[in-house]
Coordinates of C-alpha atoms and ligand atoms in Angstrom, one line a residue:
Chain W
M1 CA -76.6 -5.9 -115.7
S2 CA -74.6 -8.3 -117.6
A3 CA -71.4 -7.8 -116.0
P4 CA -71.0 -11.2 -113.4
A5 CA -71.9 -10.8 -109.4
I6 CA -68.0 -10.8 -108.0
I7 CA -69.1 -10.3 -104.3
E8 CA -73.0 -12.0 -103.4
A9 CA -74.7 -10.6 -99.6
K10 CA -77.8 -12.3 -99.3
A11 CA -79.9 -11.8 -95.8
V12 CA -76.5 -11.7 -93.5
S13 CA -77.1 -11.3 -90.1
K14 CA -74.0 -11.2 -87.1
W15 CA -73.8 -10.7 -84.0
Y16 CA -71.3 -9.6 -81.9
G17 CA -72.4 -11.2 -78.4
Q18 CA -75.7 -10.4 -78.0
F19 CA -75.4 -7.1 -79.8
H20 CA -76.7 -7.3 -84.0
A21 CA -74.7 -5.4 -85.9
L22 CA -75.0 -6.3 -89.5
K23 CA -79.5 -7.0 -90.0
D24 CA -80.4 -9.0 -93.4
I25 CA -77.8 -7.0 -95.6
N26 CA -78.6 -7.5 -99.5
L27 CA -75.9 -6.2 -101.4
T28 CA -74.2 -7.6 -105.0
V29 CA -71.3 -6.4 -106.0
R30 CA -70.8 -6.3 -110.0
R31 CA -67.2 -7.0 -111.8
G32 CA -66.3 -3.1 -112.6
E33 CA -68.2 -1.2 -110.3
R34 CA -67.3 0.8 -107.3
I35 CA -69.3 1.2 -104.6
V36 CA -68.7 3.9 -101.5
I37 CA -71.1 3.5 -98.3
C38 CA -71.0 6.1 -95.3
G39 CA -72.7 5.9 -92.3
P40 CA -72.5 7.4 -89.1
S41 CA -69.9 6.0 -86.9
G42 CA -71.3 2.1 -85.4
S43 CA -73.5 1.6 -87.9
G44 CA -71.7 -1.6 -89.2
K45 CA -69.8 -0.2 -92.4
S46 CA -66.1 -2.0 -91.1
T47 CA -67.8 -5.3 -89.9
L48 CA -69.5 -4.7 -93.2
I49 CA -66.9 -5.1 -95.4
R50 CA -64.4 -7.8 -92.8
C51 CA -66.8 -9.7 -93.8
F52 CA -67.0 -9.9 -97.5
N53 CA -62.5 -11.3 -97.2
R54 CA -64.3 -12.9 -93.6
L55 CA -62.1 -11.2 -91.7
E56 CA -65.5 -11.4 -89.7
A57 CA -67.6 -14.1 -89.7
H58 CA -71.5 -14.0 -90.4
Q59 CA -73.5 -16.0 -88.6
E60 CA -76.9 -15.7 -90.8
G61 CA -77.7 -15.3 -94.6
D62 CA -74.7 -16.1 -97.8
I63 CA -71.7 -13.9 -99.0
V64 CA -70.3 -15.4 -102.3
V65 CA -66.9 -13.6 -103.6
S66 CA -66.0 -14.6 -107.4
G67 CA -68.4 -18.1 -106.7
V68 CA -67.0 -19.0 -103.8
A69 CA -69.4 -19.1 -100.2
L70 CA -67.8 -17.9 -97.2
H71 CA -68.5 -20.1 -94.7
G72 CA -67.1 -21.2 -91.2
K73 CA -65.7 -25.2 -93.0
M74 CA -64.4 -23.8 -96.0
T75 CA -61.1 -24.9 -96.1
N76 CA -59.6 -22.4 -98.9
V77 CA -60.8 -19.0 -97.1
A78 CA -56.7 -18.0 -98.2
A79 CA -56.8 -17.9 -101.5
V80 CA -60.4 -15.8 -101.3
R81 CA -58.7 -13.6 -99.3
S82 CA -55.6 -13.0 -101.1
N83 CA -58.4 -12.0 -104.4
V84 CA -59.9 -9.4 -102.2
G85 CA -57.8 -6.0 -101.1
M86 CA -58.0 -4.2 -98.4
V87 CA -56.6 -1.1 -97.6
F88 CA -57.4 0.1 -93.9
Q89 CA -57.6 3.4 -92.3
H90 CA -54.2 2.8 -90.5
F91 CA -52.6 1.1 -93.5
N92 CA -51.3 -1.8 -91.1
L93 CA -47.9 -2.4 -93.4
F94 CA -45.7 -4.4 -92.0
P95 CA -43.6 -2.0 -90.4
H96 CA -39.8 -4.4 -89.9
M97 CA -39.7 -4.6 -94.4
T98 CA -39.0 -2.2 -96.9
V99 CA -41.5 -0.2 -98.5
L100 CA -40.9 -3.2 -101.0
M101 CA -40.8 -5.8 -99.1
N102 CA -44.1 -5.0 -98.1
C103 CA -45.2 -5.4 -101.8
M104 CA -43.2 -8.3 -102.6
A105 CA -44.0 -10.4 -99.1
G106 CA -47.8 -11.1 -100.1
P107 CA -47.0 -12.6 -104.5
M108 CA -43.9 -14.5 -102.7
W109 CA -45.0 -15.9 -99.6
V110 CA -49.0 -16.6 -100.4
K111 CA -48.6 -16.6 -104.7
G112 CA -45.4 -18.7 -105.3
V113 CA -44.6 -16.0 -107.3
S114 CA -40.2 -15.7 -108.0
E115 CA -38.6 -13.1 -106.7
K116 CA -37.6 -11.1 -109.6
E117 CA -41.2 -11.2 -110.7
A118 CA -42.5 -10.2 -107.4
R119 CA -39.9 -7.3 -107.8
K120 CA -41.2 -5.9 -111.1
T121 CA -44.5 -6.2 -110.2
A122 CA -43.6 -4.3 -106.9
L123 CA -42.1 -1.9 -108.8
T124 CA -44.9 -1.5 -111.2
F125 CA -47.9 -0.6 -108.5
L126 CA -45.4 1.9 -106.5
E127 CA -45.1 3.2 -110.1
R128 CA -48.0 3.5 -109.9
V129 CA -48.8 5.0 -107.1
R130 CA -46.5 7.6 -108.0
I131 CA -43.6 6.8 -105.2
P132 CA -41.2 4.5 -107.0
E133 CA -38.4 6.2 -105.3
Q134 CA -39.4 5.4 -102.0
A135 CA -38.8 1.6 -102.3
N136 CA -35.8 1.2 -100.4
K137 CA -37.0 3.5 -97.0
F138 CA -39.3 2.3 -94.4
P139 CA -43.2 3.0 -94.0
I140 CA -42.0 4.9 -90.2
Q141 CA -39.7 7.3 -93.3
L142 CA -42.4 8.3 -94.5
S143 CA -45.7 10.5 -94.3
G144 CA -48.9 9.3 -93.9
G145 CA -50.6 9.9 -97.3
Q146 CA -47.4 8.0 -99.1
Q147 CA -48.0 5.0 -96.1
Q148 CA -51.4 4.7 -97.3
R149 CA -50.3 4.4 -100.8
V150 CA -47.4 1.5 -100.0
A151 CA -51.3 0.1 -99.1
I152 CA -52.2 0.3 -101.7
A153 CA -50.3 -0.7 -103.8
R154 CA -49.2 -3.5 -101.8
S155 CA -52.9 -4.6 -101.8
L156 CA -51.9 -4.5 -105.5
C157 CA -49.8 -6.8 -106.1
M158 CA -51.8 -9.0 -104.8
K159 CA -54.3 -8.9 -108.7
P160 CA -57.2 -8.1 -106.8
D161 CA -60.3 -9.6 -108.4
V162 CA -61.7 -6.6 -105.5
M163 CA -60.4 -4.3 -102.8
L164 CA -62.3 -2.9 -100.2
F165 CA -61.3 0.4 -98.4
D166 CA -62.1 0.9 -94.7
E167 CA -61.9 5.0 -94.1
P168 CA -58.7 4.4 -96.5
T169 CA -58.3 8.7 -95.5
S170 CA -59.8 9.4 -91.9
A171 CA -56.2 9.2 -90.3
L172 CA -54.3 11.5 -93.0
D173 CA -53.6 14.9 -92.0
P174 CA -56.2 17.2 -94.4
E175 CA -53.2 18.3 -97.0
M176 CA -52.7 14.2 -97.7
V177 CA -56.1 13.4 -98.2
S178 CA -56.6 14.4 -102.1
E179 CA -53.5 12.5 -103.4
V180 CA -54.8 9.3 -101.7
L181 CA -58.4 9.8 -103.5
E182 CA -56.4 10.9 -106.7
T183 CA -54.7 6.9 -106.7
M184 CA -58.0 5.7 -105.6
T185 CA -59.8 7.9 -108.7
G186 CA -57.3 6.4 -110.4
L187 CA -57.9 2.8 -110.0
A188 CA -61.6 3.5 -110.7
R189 CA -60.8 4.5 -113.8
D190 CA -58.8 2.0 -114.7
G191 CA -61.8 -0.4 -114.4
M192 CA -61.1 -2.2 -110.9
T193 CA -64.5 -2.4 -108.8
M194 CA -64.3 -1.1 -105.3
V195 CA -65.8 -1.6 -102.0
C196 CA -65.1 1.7 -100.8
V197 CA -66.3 2.9 -96.4
T198 CA -65.4 6.5 -96.8
H199 CA -66.9 10.2 -96.2
E200 CA -65.3 12.1 -98.3
M201 CA -68.3 12.4 -101.0
G202 CA -66.3 14.2 -103.1
F203 CA -65.1 10.9 -103.9
A204 CA -68.5 9.1 -103.9
R205 CA -69.8 11.7 -106.6
A206 CA -67.6 11.7 -108.9
V207 CA -66.4 8.2 -108.7
A208 CA -68.9 5.3 -107.4
D209 CA -71.7 3.9 -109.5
R210 CA -74.0 3.8 -106.2
V211 CA -73.8 4.7 -102.7
I212 CA -74.7 2.4 -99.8
F213 CA -75.9 4.7 -96.4
M214 CA -75.8 2.6 -93.6
D215 CA -77.6 3.3 -90.7
A216 CA -77.3 0.7 -87.3
G217 CA -76.9 -2.7 -88.7
Q218 CA -79.2 -2.5 -91.9
I219 CA -78.9 -0.2 -95.7
V220 CA -81.3 2.5 -95.4
E221 CA -81.3 3.9 -98.3
E222 CA -78.8 3.4 -101.9
G223 CA -78.4 5.2 -105.1
T224 CA -77.0 6.8 -107.7
P225 CA -74.5 9.5 -106.9
D226 CA -77.4 11.7 -108.5
A227 CA -80.2 10.7 -106.5
F228 CA -78.9 9.4 -103.4
F229 CA -77.3 13.4 -103.2
G230 CA -80.0 15.1 -104.5
H231 CA -83.2 13.5 -103.4
P232 CA -82.7 11.0 -99.9
R233 CA -85.8 9.8 -99.5
H234 CA -84.9 8.7 -95.9
D235 CA -84.9 10.6 -93.1
R236 CA -81.9 9.9 -91.9
T237 CA -80.4 10.1 -94.8
K238 CA -81.0 13.3 -94.6
L239 CA -80.2 14.7 -91.6
F240 CA -77.0 12.7 -92.2
L241 CA -76.4 14.4 -95.2
S242 CA -77.2 17.6 -93.6
Q243 CA -75.0 17.0 -90.7
I244 CA -71.4 15.5 -92.6
L245 CA -71.8 18.2 -95.5
K246 CA -72.9 21.1 -93.2
H247 CA -68.5 22.2 -93.1
Chain A
M1 CA -30.8 7.2 -73.4
L2 CA -34.3 8.4 -72.1
Y3 CA -35.7 11.4 -73.8
P4 CA -33.3 14.1 -73.3
D5 CA -34.0 17.4 -73.1
T6 CA -32.8 20.3 -74.8
V7 CA -32.3 22.7 -72.3
E8 CA -29.3 22.4 -70.5
A9 CA -29.4 21.5 -66.8
E10 CA -25.8 22.8 -64.5
I11 CA -24.4 19.3 -64.1
L12 CA -25.1 17.5 -60.6
V13 CA -21.2 16.9 -59.8
H14 CA -20.2 20.7 -60.2
K15 CA -23.9 22.1 -58.2
P16 CA -21.9 24.0 -54.8
W17 CA -24.7 21.7 -52.1
F18 CA -23.8 18.4 -53.8
V19 CA -20.1 18.6 -53.5
A20 CA -20.2 19.5 -50.4
T21 CA -22.3 16.7 -48.9
M22 CA -20.6 14.3 -50.7
F23 CA -17.5 15.3 -49.4
G24 CA -18.9 15.5 -45.9
V25 CA -20.0 12.1 -46.0
V26 CA -16.9 10.6 -47.8
L27 CA -14.6 12.5 -44.5
L28 CA -17.1 10.6 -42.0
L29 CA -17.3 7.3 -43.3
F30 CA -13.7 6.7 -43.8
M31 CA -14.1 8.4 -40.4
A32 CA -15.3 5.7 -38.4
F33 CA -13.4 3.0 -40.0
N34 CA -9.7 2.8 -38.4
M35 CA -7.5 2.9 -41.0
S36 CA -4.4 2.9 -39.8
G37 CA -3.1 -0.3 -40.5
T38 CA -3.2 0.1 -44.1
S39 CA -0.7 0.9 -46.6
F40 CA -2.7 4.2 -47.5
A41 CA -1.7 4.9 -43.7
E42 CA 2.2 4.3 -44.6
L43 CA 1.8 6.7 -47.5
M44 CA 0.0 9.7 -45.0
R45 CA 3.6 8.7 -41.6
P46 CA 5.4 12.3 -43.1
V47 CA 2.6 13.5 -42.5
I48 CA 1.0 12.3 -39.6
G49 CA 4.0 10.1 -38.2
E50 CA 3.6 6.9 -37.2
P51 CA -0.3 5.1 -37.9
S52 CA -0.7 3.1 -35.0
V53 CA -0.5 6.0 -32.6
S54 CA -1.5 9.0 -35.0
G55 CA -5.4 8.4 -32.3
L56 CA -8.3 11.2 -33.9
Y57 CA -5.5 13.5 -35.5
G58 CA -4.4 10.8 -37.2
R59 CA -8.0 9.8 -38.3
F60 CA -9.3 12.8 -39.6
A61 CA -5.7 13.0 -41.5
I62 CA -6.2 10.4 -43.2
A63 CA -9.9 10.4 -43.5
F64 CA -9.5 14.4 -45.1
V65 CA -6.5 13.5 -47.9
I66 CA -8.8 10.4 -49.4
A67 CA -12.2 12.7 -49.4
V68 CA -10.3 15.7 -50.8
I69 CA -9.1 13.3 -53.5
F70 CA -12.4 11.7 -53.7
T71 CA -14.3 14.6 -54.5
L72 CA -11.5 16.5 -57.1
N73 CA -11.9 13.4 -58.7
V74 CA -15.6 13.4 -59.4
V75 CA -15.8 17.1 -60.1
L76 CA -12.7 16.2 -62.6
I77 CA -14.7 13.2 -64.3
G78 CA -17.1 16.2 -64.7
F79 CA -16.1 17.9 -66.5
A80 CA -14.8 14.8 -69.6
P81 CA -17.0 14.1 -72.2
L82 CA -20.0 11.1 -72.0
K83 CA -17.7 8.9 -73.6
F84 CA -14.7 9.7 -70.6
Q85 CA -16.6 9.5 -68.2
I86 CA -18.2 6.1 -68.8
G87 CA -14.9 5.0 -69.2
I88 CA -13.1 7.2 -66.9
V89 CA -15.7 5.6 -64.0
W90 CA -15.8 2.2 -65.0
L91 CA -11.4 1.8 -64.9
E92 CA -11.5 3.0 -61.6
L93 CA -14.1 0.5 -59.9
L94 CA -12.1 -2.4 -61.4
L95 CA -9.0 -0.8 -60.1
L96 CA -11.2 -0.2 -56.5
F97 CA -11.9 -4.0 -57.5
I98 CA -8.5 -5.4 -58.2
A99 CA -7.5 -3.6 -55.1
F100 CA -9.8 -5.9 -52.6
F101 CA -8.4 -8.9 -54.7
E102 CA -5.4 -7.7 -54.1
T103 CA -6.1 -8.4 -50.0
F104 CA -7.1 -12.3 -51.2
H105 CA -2.7 -12.8 -51.6
L106 CA -3.7 -15.0 -54.1
S107 CA -1.6 -16.8 -55.8
L108 CA -1.2 -16.4 -59.3
P109 CA 1.6 -19.3 -60.2
F110 CA -0.8 -21.7 -59.2
I111 CA -4.1 -19.6 -60.9
R112 CA -1.3 -19.5 -64.3
E113 CA -0.8 -23.8 -63.7
K114 CA -5.0 -24.4 -63.6
L115 CA -6.0 -21.8 -65.9
P116 CA -5.5 -23.2 -68.8
F117 CA -7.8 -26.4 -67.8
L118 CA -10.7 -24.5 -66.1
I119 CA -11.0 -23.6 -69.6
S120 CA -10.3 -25.4 -72.2
Q121 CA -12.7 -28.5 -69.6
G122 CA -14.7 -25.5 -67.4
V123 CA -15.8 -23.3 -69.8
V124 CA -15.9 -25.6 -72.4
T125 CA -18.9 -27.3 -70.9
T126 CA -20.1 -24.5 -69.5
L127 CA -20.9 -22.8 -72.8
Y128 CA -21.7 -26.0 -74.5
V129 CA -24.5 -26.4 -72.0
S130 CA -25.8 -23.7 -71.5
A131 CA -25.8 -23.1 -75.5
I132 CA -28.3 -25.9 -76.3
S133 CA -30.1 -25.3 -73.2
I134 CA -30.7 -21.6 -74.7
V135 CA -31.7 -23.0 -78.5
I136 CA -34.3 -25.5 -76.8
A137 CA -35.5 -23.0 -74.3
S138 CA -36.4 -20.9 -77.2
V139 CA -38.3 -23.4 -79.3
I140 CA -39.9 -24.3 -76.1
A141 CA -41.1 -20.5 -75.0
V142 CA -42.0 -20.1 -78.4
A143 CA -44.7 -23.2 -79.1
G144 CA -45.4 -22.6 -75.7
A145 CA -46.2 -19.1 -76.2
V146 CA -48.3 -19.8 -79.0
A147 CA -49.9 -22.7 -76.2
K148 CA -50.5 -20.4 -74.3
L149 CA -52.2 -17.5 -76.7
S150 CA -54.4 -20.5 -79.0
S151 CA -58.0 -20.8 -77.9
N152 CA -57.1 -25.1 -77.6
G153 CA -58.4 -25.7 -74.4
F154 CA -55.0 -28.5 -74.2
A155 CA -52.9 -26.8 -75.7
Y156 CA -53.4 -24.0 -73.0
A157 CA -54.2 -26.7 -70.0
I158 CA -50.5 -28.2 -70.9
A159 CA -49.3 -25.3 -71.6
S160 CA -50.0 -22.9 -68.4
F161 CA -49.3 -26.3 -66.4
Y162 CA -46.1 -26.5 -67.4
T163 CA -45.1 -23.0 -67.0
S164 CA -46.6 -22.7 -63.9
F165 CA -44.5 -25.9 -62.2
F166 CA -41.1 -25.3 -64.0
R167 CA -41.3 -21.7 -62.5
G168 CA -42.4 -22.3 -59.2
L169 CA -39.7 -25.3 -58.3
P170 CA -35.9 -24.0 -57.4
L171 CA -34.3 -25.0 -60.4
L172 CA -32.0 -27.0 -58.2
M173 CA -34.4 -29.2 -57.2
Q174 CA -35.6 -29.7 -61.5
V175 CA -31.7 -31.1 -61.7
Y176 CA -32.5 -33.5 -58.5
L177 CA -35.5 -34.0 -59.6
I178 CA -34.4 -35.0 -63.3
Y179 CA -31.2 -36.6 -63.3
L180 CA -31.9 -39.3 -59.7
G181 CA -36.2 -38.8 -60.5
L182 CA -35.8 -39.9 -64.3
P183 CA -33.8 -43.3 -63.8
Q184 CA -36.9 -44.6 -61.4
L185 CA -39.1 -44.5 -64.8
G186 CA -36.6 -47.0 -67.5
F187 CA -34.6 -43.5 -68.7
V188 CA -31.0 -43.4 -67.9
I189 CA -30.1 -40.0 -68.6
N190 CA -26.0 -39.2 -67.9
A191 CA -25.1 -35.9 -66.1
V192 CA -24.3 -33.6 -69.0
P193 CA -28.1 -34.9 -70.6
A194 CA -29.6 -34.6 -67.4
G195 CA -28.2 -30.6 -66.9
I196 CA -28.9 -29.5 -70.6
L197 CA -32.8 -30.8 -69.6
A198 CA -33.3 -29.1 -66.6
L199 CA -31.6 -25.8 -67.3
S200 CA -34.6 -26.1 -71.1
L201 CA -37.4 -26.8 -69.1
C202 CA -37.0 -24.3 -66.6
Y203 CA -35.7 -20.9 -68.9
G204 CA -38.5 -22.3 -71.5
A205 CA -41.4 -21.6 -68.7
Y206 CA -39.1 -17.8 -68.1
M207 CA -38.8 -17.6 -71.4
T208 CA -42.8 -18.9 -72.2
E209 CA -44.1 -16.0 -71.1
I210 CA -41.7 -13.4 -72.4
F211 CA -42.5 -14.8 -75.8
R212 CA -45.9 -14.8 -74.9
S213 CA -46.0 -10.7 -73.8
G214 CA -43.7 -10.0 -76.2
I215 CA -46.5 -11.6 -79.4
Q216 CA -49.3 -9.5 -77.9
S217 CA -47.3 -6.6 -78.3
I218 CA -48.5 -6.6 -81.6
D219 CA -50.8 -3.7 -83.0
R220 CA -54.2 -6.9 -84.1
G221 CA -54.1 -4.8 -87.4
Q222 CA -50.5 -6.2 -88.2
W223 CA -53.0 -9.6 -87.9
E224 CA -55.1 -8.7 -90.2
A225 CA -52.9 -6.4 -92.4
S226 CA -51.8 -10.4 -92.7
R227 CA -54.8 -12.2 -92.9
S228 CA -56.4 -10.3 -95.4
M229 CA -53.2 -10.7 -97.7
G230 CA -54.5 -14.6 -97.2
F231 CA -51.6 -15.3 -95.3
G232 CA -51.8 -19.2 -92.9
F233 CA -50.7 -18.8 -88.9
A234 CA -47.9 -20.2 -89.6
L235 CA -46.6 -17.6 -91.6
T236 CA -48.3 -14.4 -90.4
M237 CA -46.4 -15.8 -86.7
R238 CA -42.9 -16.4 -88.6
R239 CA -42.9 -13.5 -90.6
I240 CA -45.2 -11.2 -89.2
I241 CA -45.4 -10.6 -85.9
L242 CA -42.0 -12.8 -84.4
P243 CA -40.3 -10.6 -86.1
Q244 CA -41.7 -7.7 -85.0
A245 CA -42.6 -8.3 -80.9
L246 CA -37.8 -9.8 -81.1
P247 CA -37.0 -6.1 -80.2
V248 CA -39.3 -6.2 -76.9
I249 CA -38.0 -9.9 -76.6
I250 CA -35.0 -9.6 -76.6
P251 CA -34.1 -7.7 -73.6
P252 CA -35.7 -9.7 -70.7
T253 CA -34.5 -13.1 -73.1
G254 CA -30.5 -11.3 -73.3
N255 CA -31.0 -11.0 -69.1
Q256 CA -32.2 -14.8 -69.0
F257 CA -29.7 -15.5 -71.5
I258 CA -27.3 -14.1 -69.0
S259 CA -28.5 -15.6 -66.2
M260 CA -29.0 -19.2 -67.4
L261 CA -25.3 -18.9 -68.5
K262 CA -24.4 -18.6 -64.7
D263 CA -27.0 -20.8 -63.4
S264 CA -25.8 -24.1 -65.8
S265 CA -23.7 -23.8 -62.3
L266 CA -26.1 -25.9 -60.6
V267 CA -25.8 -28.5 -62.5
S268 CA -22.5 -29.7 -61.4
V269 CA -24.4 -31.0 -58.0
I270 CA -25.0 -33.6 -60.2
G271 CA -20.8 -33.9 -62.1
V272 CA -20.8 -32.5 -63.9
W273 CA -17.6 -30.7 -64.8
E274 CA -18.6 -27.4 -65.7
L275 CA -16.7 -23.8 -64.6
M276 CA -18.4 -24.2 -61.2
F277 CA -17.7 -27.7 -60.6
L278 CA -13.7 -27.1 -61.8
A279 CA -13.6 -23.9 -59.1
R280 CA -14.4 -26.3 -56.5
T281 CA -12.4 -28.9 -56.6
L282 CA -9.8 -28.0 -58.6
G283 CA -8.0 -25.8 -54.9
Q284 CA -9.4 -28.0 -53.0
K285 CA -6.6 -30.5 -52.6
T286 CA -3.9 -27.5 -52.0
F287 CA -6.5 -25.4 -49.5
Q288 CA -6.2 -23.0 -52.2
H289 CA -9.8 -22.5 -52.8
M290 CA -10.3 -19.2 -53.3
E291 CA -7.4 -18.8 -56.9
M292 CA -10.2 -20.6 -58.3
L293 CA -13.3 -19.7 -56.9
I294 CA -12.6 -16.1 -58.3
S295 CA -10.4 -17.4 -61.4
A296 CA -13.6 -18.8 -62.3
A297 CA -16.4 -15.4 -61.4
M298 CA -13.8 -13.5 -63.3
I299 CA -14.2 -16.2 -66.4
Y300 CA -17.4 -16.1 -65.5
W301 CA -18.3 -12.1 -65.4
M302 CA -16.8 -12.0 -69.2
L303 CA -18.5 -13.9 -71.0
S304 CA -21.6 -12.7 -69.3
I305 CA -20.0 -8.9 -71.0
C306 CA -19.9 -11.0 -74.6
L307 CA -23.8 -11.8 -74.2
E308 CA -23.8 -8.0 -73.2
L309 CA -22.4 -7.4 -76.3
I310 CA -24.2 -9.2 -78.4
Q311 CA -26.9 -8.0 -76.9
S312 CA -26.5 -4.4 -77.5
R313 CA -25.8 -5.5 -81.3
I314 CA -28.6 -7.2 -81.9
E315 CA -30.6 -4.0 -80.1
R316 CA -29.1 -1.8 -82.7
H317 CA -30.2 -3.5 -85.7
Y318 CA -33.4 -3.5 -84.7
H319 CA -33.4 0.0 -83.8
R320 CA -33.2 0.3 -87.3
S321 CA -36.9 -0.2 -88.9
K322 CA -37.6 3.1 -85.6
V323 CA -35.9 5.9 -86.1
R324 CA -37.4 8.1 -88.6
Ligands
ADP401 N1 -64.7 -7.0 -81.9 C1 -66.2 -6.6 -81.2 N2 -67.2 -6.4 -80.5 C2 -68.3 -6.4 -80.4 N3 -69.0 -5.5 -81.1 C3 -68.5 -4.9 -82.0 C4 -66.5 -5.3 -82.2 N4 -66.3 -4.9 -83.1 C5 -67.7 -3.9 -83.6 N5 -68.5 -4.1 -82.8 C6 -69.2 -3.2 -82.6 O1 -70.2 -3.4 -84.1 C7 -70.8 -1.7 -84.3 C8 -70.9 -1.9 -85.2 O2 -69.4 -1.5 -85.3 P1 -67.9 -0.8 -87.0 O3 -68.5 -2.3 -88.3 O4 -66.4 -1.2 -86.7 O5 -69.2 0.5 -87.2 P2 -67.9 0.9 -88.7 O6 -67.5 0.9 -89.1 O7 -69.8 1.7 -89.2 O8 -68.4 2.5 -87.3 C9 -70.3 -0.7 -83.4 O9 -71.2 -0.8 -82.3 C10 -69.5 -1.6 -82.6 O10 -68.7 -1.1 -81.5
MG402 MG1 -65.4 1.6 -89.3

């Protein structure tokens, strides 16, 4: 493994009040790696990836993103965040802006890119997620799958080093799941570094370099898709997989 | 509009029981008044003879005719399309209103003589006092709302003390306190700035609460998306949160603006020559109070209508991103 680390978490712990949400998490994400995180609801998957752009604060251990350590007194959190794209379960597009403006806002207001340049970038990435013709609509006029693809394009416009996905297909109608997964697969093929929280096991098998299983705030098991799905070692992993693959 | 049902119900004003009840109520109501002295009774002279001696029969006849006209009117309006209904009902209410003012026997030449000054001095002062106050109040409201939502103890304490104090005191008292109290501290302040200050502070306090609830109504996900892209607090507030909060904020804020327009009349007590002040003083010399008061009332009303129209335009504008 020679590629440089983009996210490095060492002995990370996080509490919500008395509740120990993340327990001694160690994880390194290297450039170009695709990581899938799965685990039962409430196991701390969202909390973990939200620590990676400091939407949440961790209390113990170190998290270093693109060489910058995240902590409460940092002054350049905006620079780190603009380098880490995040896609949410509920899209969180800006409903008062057109699709195009959603994609232009970040580059223009954070990176100081000119409007012309931002428009060009936005159209390129809308093309890439295959919805350039919706550019001048408002988010509510789009289907769920289209909205999520806009959200992906919005993040890509910031030209991030790594993309975090928090259950991007969980809020979608079944027939729209595949269009979003295809977009993500395309990204992976182009070499984007990705950390995906998802229960789409087909996607994990096809795309992931590593699959990580979390339970009760801990990383229980981690391995290549073949090893993970073929020979899960822990009982909790086996139970989880049997539940999720039953259907 | 409420959520419209797609199944048409029978129109209320065409239901027999409703028409009958309405007819009965109007009949009884007008039986209770002695209408024999009115011009309407004069019109009925061919039927009831000399109105003043027509007695119970005359009363009944008059009330009956009025009830028939009223009911017929309502039923007929029921047939008209929605836009017409609204227009006709407005017009009729307005006519009734004018008929009411007719009974004061106002002197029109006097009104015509004083109206230009009432507008050039009174309306202009009222407008600029309220306009400046509205702008300052909005600025205070944004700052106050942010302070009330912040985790800074000082900011929260100051903002909540401010809203509590200025919402808790009668506006009239604030006007006096500022105009008479500030000079005690060494700030001699003119009547107009004092009035503007009082209005801004009072309305800023109400609007702080409106803005706060508007900001709070925005989904947390908007903050998260914005912060995750590297937007700072000010940028998020200005570009993401406030624009979305505006549709929530605007209807109650429009209310506040209209209310402020009229409450600006309170600064007349410290001698500002705005609309209310002139309305009270112009008619004094010749004891023609009603002329000026009613003119001023109409002017206030028209100004409010303008604000209502502006408000509905803005609401329509923000409706855009909500429709599929
Ligand atoms: N803001 C919060 N305050 C308190 N507890 C929280 C908060 N956010 C999450 N939690 C708790 O932390 C645990 C992990 O949550 P989360 O990371 O959202 O789980 P997952 O994404 O794996 O379903 C859950 O038990 C949840 O109740
Ligand atoms: Mg989650």
